[in-house]
Tab-separated table of C-alpha atoms in Angstrom:
chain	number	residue	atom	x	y	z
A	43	UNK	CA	0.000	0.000	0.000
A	44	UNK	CA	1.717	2.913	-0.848
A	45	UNK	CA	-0.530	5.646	0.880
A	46	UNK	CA	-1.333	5.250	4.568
A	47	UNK	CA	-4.711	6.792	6.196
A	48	UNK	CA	-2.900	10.155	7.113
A	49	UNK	CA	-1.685	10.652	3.114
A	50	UNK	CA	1.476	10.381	3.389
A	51	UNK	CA	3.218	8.093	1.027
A	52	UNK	CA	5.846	5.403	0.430
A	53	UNK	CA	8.111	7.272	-2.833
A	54	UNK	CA	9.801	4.259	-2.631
A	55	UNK	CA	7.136	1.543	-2.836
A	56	UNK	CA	5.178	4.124	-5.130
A	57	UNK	CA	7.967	4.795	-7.475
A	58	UNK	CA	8.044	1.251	-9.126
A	59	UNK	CA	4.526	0.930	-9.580
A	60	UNK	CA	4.647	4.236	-11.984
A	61	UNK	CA	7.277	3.184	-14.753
A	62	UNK	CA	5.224	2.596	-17.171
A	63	UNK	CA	3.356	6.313	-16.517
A	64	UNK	CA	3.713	7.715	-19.996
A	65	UNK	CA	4.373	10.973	-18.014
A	66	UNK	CA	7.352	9.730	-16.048
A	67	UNK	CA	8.456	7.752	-19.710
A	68	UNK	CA	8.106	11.050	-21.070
A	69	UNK	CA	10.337	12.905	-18.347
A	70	UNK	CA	12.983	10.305	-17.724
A	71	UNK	CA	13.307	8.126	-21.440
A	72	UNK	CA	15.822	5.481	-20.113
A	73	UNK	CA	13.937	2.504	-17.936
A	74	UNK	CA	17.287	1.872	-16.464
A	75	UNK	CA	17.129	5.522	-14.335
A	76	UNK	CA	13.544	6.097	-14.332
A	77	UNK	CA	12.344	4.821	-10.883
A	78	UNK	CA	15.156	6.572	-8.832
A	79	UNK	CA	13.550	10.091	-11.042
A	80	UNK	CA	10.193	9.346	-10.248
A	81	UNK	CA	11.545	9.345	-6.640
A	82	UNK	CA	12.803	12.529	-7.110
A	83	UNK	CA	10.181	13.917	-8.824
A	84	UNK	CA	7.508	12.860	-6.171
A	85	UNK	CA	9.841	13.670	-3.464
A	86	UNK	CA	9.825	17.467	-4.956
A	87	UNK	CA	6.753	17.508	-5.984
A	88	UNK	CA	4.618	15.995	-3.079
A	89	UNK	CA	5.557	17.870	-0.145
A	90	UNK	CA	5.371	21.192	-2.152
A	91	UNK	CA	2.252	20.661	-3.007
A	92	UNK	CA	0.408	19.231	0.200
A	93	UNK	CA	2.107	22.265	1.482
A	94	UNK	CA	-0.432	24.192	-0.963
A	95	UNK	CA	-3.431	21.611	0.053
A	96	UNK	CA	-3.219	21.035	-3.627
A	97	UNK	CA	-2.097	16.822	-3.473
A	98	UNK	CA	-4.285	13.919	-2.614
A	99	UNK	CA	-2.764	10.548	-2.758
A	100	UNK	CA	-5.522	7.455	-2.084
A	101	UNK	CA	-5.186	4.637	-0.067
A	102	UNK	CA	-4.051	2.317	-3.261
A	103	UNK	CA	-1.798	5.130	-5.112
A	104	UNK	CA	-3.868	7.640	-7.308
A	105	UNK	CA	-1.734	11.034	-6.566
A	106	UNK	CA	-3.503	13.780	-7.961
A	107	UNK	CA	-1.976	17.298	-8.237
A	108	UNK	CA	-3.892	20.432	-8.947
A	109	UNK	CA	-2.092	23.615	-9.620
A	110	UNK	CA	-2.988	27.035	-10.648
A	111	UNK	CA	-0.572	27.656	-13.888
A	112	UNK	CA	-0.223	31.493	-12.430
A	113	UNK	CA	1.589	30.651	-9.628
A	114	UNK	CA	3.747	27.597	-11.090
A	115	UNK	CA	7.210	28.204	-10.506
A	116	UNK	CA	8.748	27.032	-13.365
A	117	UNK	CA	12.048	26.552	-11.974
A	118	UNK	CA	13.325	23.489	-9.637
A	119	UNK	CA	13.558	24.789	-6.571
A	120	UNK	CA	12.713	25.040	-2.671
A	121	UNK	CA	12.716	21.973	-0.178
A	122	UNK	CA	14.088	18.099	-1.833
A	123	UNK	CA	14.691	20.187	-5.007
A	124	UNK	CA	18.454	19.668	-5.153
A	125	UNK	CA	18.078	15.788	-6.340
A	126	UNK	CA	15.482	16.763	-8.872
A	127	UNK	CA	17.593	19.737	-10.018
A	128	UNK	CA	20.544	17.895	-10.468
A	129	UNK	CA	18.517	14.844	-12.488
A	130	UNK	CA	20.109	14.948	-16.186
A	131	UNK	CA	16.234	14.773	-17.035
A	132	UNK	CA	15.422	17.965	-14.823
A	133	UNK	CA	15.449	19.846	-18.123
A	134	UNK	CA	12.087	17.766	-19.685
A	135	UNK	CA	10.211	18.846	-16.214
A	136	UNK	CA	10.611	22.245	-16.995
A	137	UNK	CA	10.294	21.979	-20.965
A	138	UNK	CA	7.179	19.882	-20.097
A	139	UNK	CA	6.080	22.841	-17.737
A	140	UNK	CA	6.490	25.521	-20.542
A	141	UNK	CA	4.099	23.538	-23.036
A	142	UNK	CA	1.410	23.150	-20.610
A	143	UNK	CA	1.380	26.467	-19.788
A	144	UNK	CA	1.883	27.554	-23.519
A	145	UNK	CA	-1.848	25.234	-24.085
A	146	UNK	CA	-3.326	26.854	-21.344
A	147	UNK	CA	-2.843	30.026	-22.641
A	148	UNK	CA	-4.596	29.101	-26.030
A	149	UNK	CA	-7.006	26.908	-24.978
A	150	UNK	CA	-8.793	29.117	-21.951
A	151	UNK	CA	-9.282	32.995	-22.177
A	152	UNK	CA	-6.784	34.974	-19.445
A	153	UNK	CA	-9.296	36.079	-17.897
A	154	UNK	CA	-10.438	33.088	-16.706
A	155	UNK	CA	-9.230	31.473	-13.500
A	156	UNK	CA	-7.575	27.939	-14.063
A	157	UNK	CA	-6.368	25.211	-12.298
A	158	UNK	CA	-4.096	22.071	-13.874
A	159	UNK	CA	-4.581	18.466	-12.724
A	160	UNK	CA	-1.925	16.049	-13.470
A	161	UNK	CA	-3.329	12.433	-11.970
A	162	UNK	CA	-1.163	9.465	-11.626
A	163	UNK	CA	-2.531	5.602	-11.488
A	164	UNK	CA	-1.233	2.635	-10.550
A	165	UNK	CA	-2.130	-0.414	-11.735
A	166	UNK	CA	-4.556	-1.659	-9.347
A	167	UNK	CA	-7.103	1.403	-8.713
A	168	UNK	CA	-10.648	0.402	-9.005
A	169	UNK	CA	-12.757	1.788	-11.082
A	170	UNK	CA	-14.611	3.480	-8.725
A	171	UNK	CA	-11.529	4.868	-6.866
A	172	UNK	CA	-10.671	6.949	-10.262
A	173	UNK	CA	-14.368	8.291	-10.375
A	174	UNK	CA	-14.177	9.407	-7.029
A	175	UNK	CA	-11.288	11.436	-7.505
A	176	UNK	CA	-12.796	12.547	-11.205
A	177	UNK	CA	-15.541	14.022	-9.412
A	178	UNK	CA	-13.751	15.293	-6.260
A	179	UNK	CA	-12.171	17.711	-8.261
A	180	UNK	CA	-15.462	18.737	-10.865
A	181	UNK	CA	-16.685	19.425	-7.771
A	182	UNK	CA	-14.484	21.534	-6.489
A	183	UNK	CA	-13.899	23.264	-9.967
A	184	UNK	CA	-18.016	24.075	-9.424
A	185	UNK	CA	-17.333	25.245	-5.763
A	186	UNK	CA	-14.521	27.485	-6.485
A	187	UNK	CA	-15.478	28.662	-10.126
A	188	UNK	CA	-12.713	27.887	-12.240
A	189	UNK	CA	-11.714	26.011	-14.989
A	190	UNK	CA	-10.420	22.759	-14.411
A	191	UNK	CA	-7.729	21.075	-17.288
A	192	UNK	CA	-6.728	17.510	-16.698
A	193	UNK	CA	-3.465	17.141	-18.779
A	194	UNK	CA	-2.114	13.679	-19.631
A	195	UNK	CA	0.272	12.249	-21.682
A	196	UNK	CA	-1.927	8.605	-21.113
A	197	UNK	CA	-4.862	7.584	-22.782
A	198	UNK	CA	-5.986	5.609	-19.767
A	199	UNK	CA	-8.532	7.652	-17.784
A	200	UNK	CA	-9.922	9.523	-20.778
A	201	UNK	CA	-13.177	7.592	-20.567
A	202	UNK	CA	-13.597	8.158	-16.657
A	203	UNK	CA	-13.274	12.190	-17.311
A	204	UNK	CA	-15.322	12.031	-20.185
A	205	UNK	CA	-17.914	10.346	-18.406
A	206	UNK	CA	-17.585	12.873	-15.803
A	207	UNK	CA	-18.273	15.717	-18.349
A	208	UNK	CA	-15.070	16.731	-19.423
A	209	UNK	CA	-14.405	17.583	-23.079
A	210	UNK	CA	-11.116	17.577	-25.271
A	211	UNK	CA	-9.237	20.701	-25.705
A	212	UNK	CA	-6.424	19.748	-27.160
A	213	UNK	CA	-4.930	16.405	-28.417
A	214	UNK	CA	-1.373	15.562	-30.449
A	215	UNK	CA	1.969	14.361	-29.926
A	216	UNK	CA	4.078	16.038	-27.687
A	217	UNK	CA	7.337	17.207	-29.316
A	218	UNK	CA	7.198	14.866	-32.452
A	219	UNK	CA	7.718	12.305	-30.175
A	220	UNK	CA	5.256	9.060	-29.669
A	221	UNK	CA	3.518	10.512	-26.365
A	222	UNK	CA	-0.133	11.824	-26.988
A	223	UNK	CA	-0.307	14.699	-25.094
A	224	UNK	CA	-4.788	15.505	-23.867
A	225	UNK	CA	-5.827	18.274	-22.087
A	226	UNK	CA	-9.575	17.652	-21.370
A	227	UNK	CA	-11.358	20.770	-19.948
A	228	UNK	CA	-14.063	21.374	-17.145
A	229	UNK	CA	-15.848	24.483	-17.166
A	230	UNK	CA	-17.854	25.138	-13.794
């Protein structure tokens, strides 16, 4: 189990199970290196946002991260960022960074508030795990009033957000490369 009751999370029992997270093959293209960078990654990543209130993590590993693409820093840096920073993949966080932020800006008007969600699965989340954190977050999109984009670079939970409402805003490859990049929109 990677995530215990209070939310906080095993990196290293989590890390394994998200290899083949066409994200994480996107980020870090050798297999051979690509668990200890997830580590890194979620080791960045996680604390700074819980620290936000903006990470859930479920019992049986969905982490979802929502973030408002106004305040993203798009540098590496803070707490556990020095690992991350020094990753020779570092570079494809940030590039990845720029071209979400780059679809955000043609996809939703400025002068509409936004938040991102980047959701990550492991193999053995039920069905009705991944709807409940689907609709956690339409619902708080309706609460708060913005506009919620679920970007992925996996064609895997497509169906549950478009059973959930959500519609396609954008759809190719990423960077001529063999990763599908979908942003799927939620207007409250």
């Amino acid at each position: 189990m990677p995530a215990k009751a209070d939310g906080k999370v095993n990196i290293n029992e989590l890390a394994p199970l998200l290899v083949k997270e066409p994200l994480f093959m996107f980020l870090c293209p050798r297999q051979d290196k690509r668990e200890d960078f997830i580590r890194k990654y979620l080791a960045h990543f996680i604390p700074k946002y819980q620290k936000e209130g903006m990470v859930d993590i479920s019992p049986s590993g969905i982490i979802s991260m929502l973030y408002d693409p106004e305040d993203y820093d798009y540098k590496i840096s803070g707490k556990k960022s020095l690992p991350l920073k020094q990753s020779r993949f570092a570079g494809n966080v940030l590039d990845h960074a720029n071209i979400v932020n780059d679809i955000v800006d043609i996809i939703v008007p400025e002068w509409f508030e936004v938040r991102v969600l980047n959701v990550f699965v492991t193999q053995d989340c039920s069905d009705e795990e991944i709807m409940s954190v689907v609709n956690k977050y339409k619902k708080l999109a309706d609460e708060e009033g913005f506009v919620l984009l679920y970007e992925t670079l996996s064609k895997r939970l497509l169906p549950y957000f478009e059973k959930a409402g959500y519609e396609t805003g954008y759809a190719r490859n990423i960077m001529n490369t063999r990763f599908f990049q979908t942003v799927m929109t939620y207007n409250a």
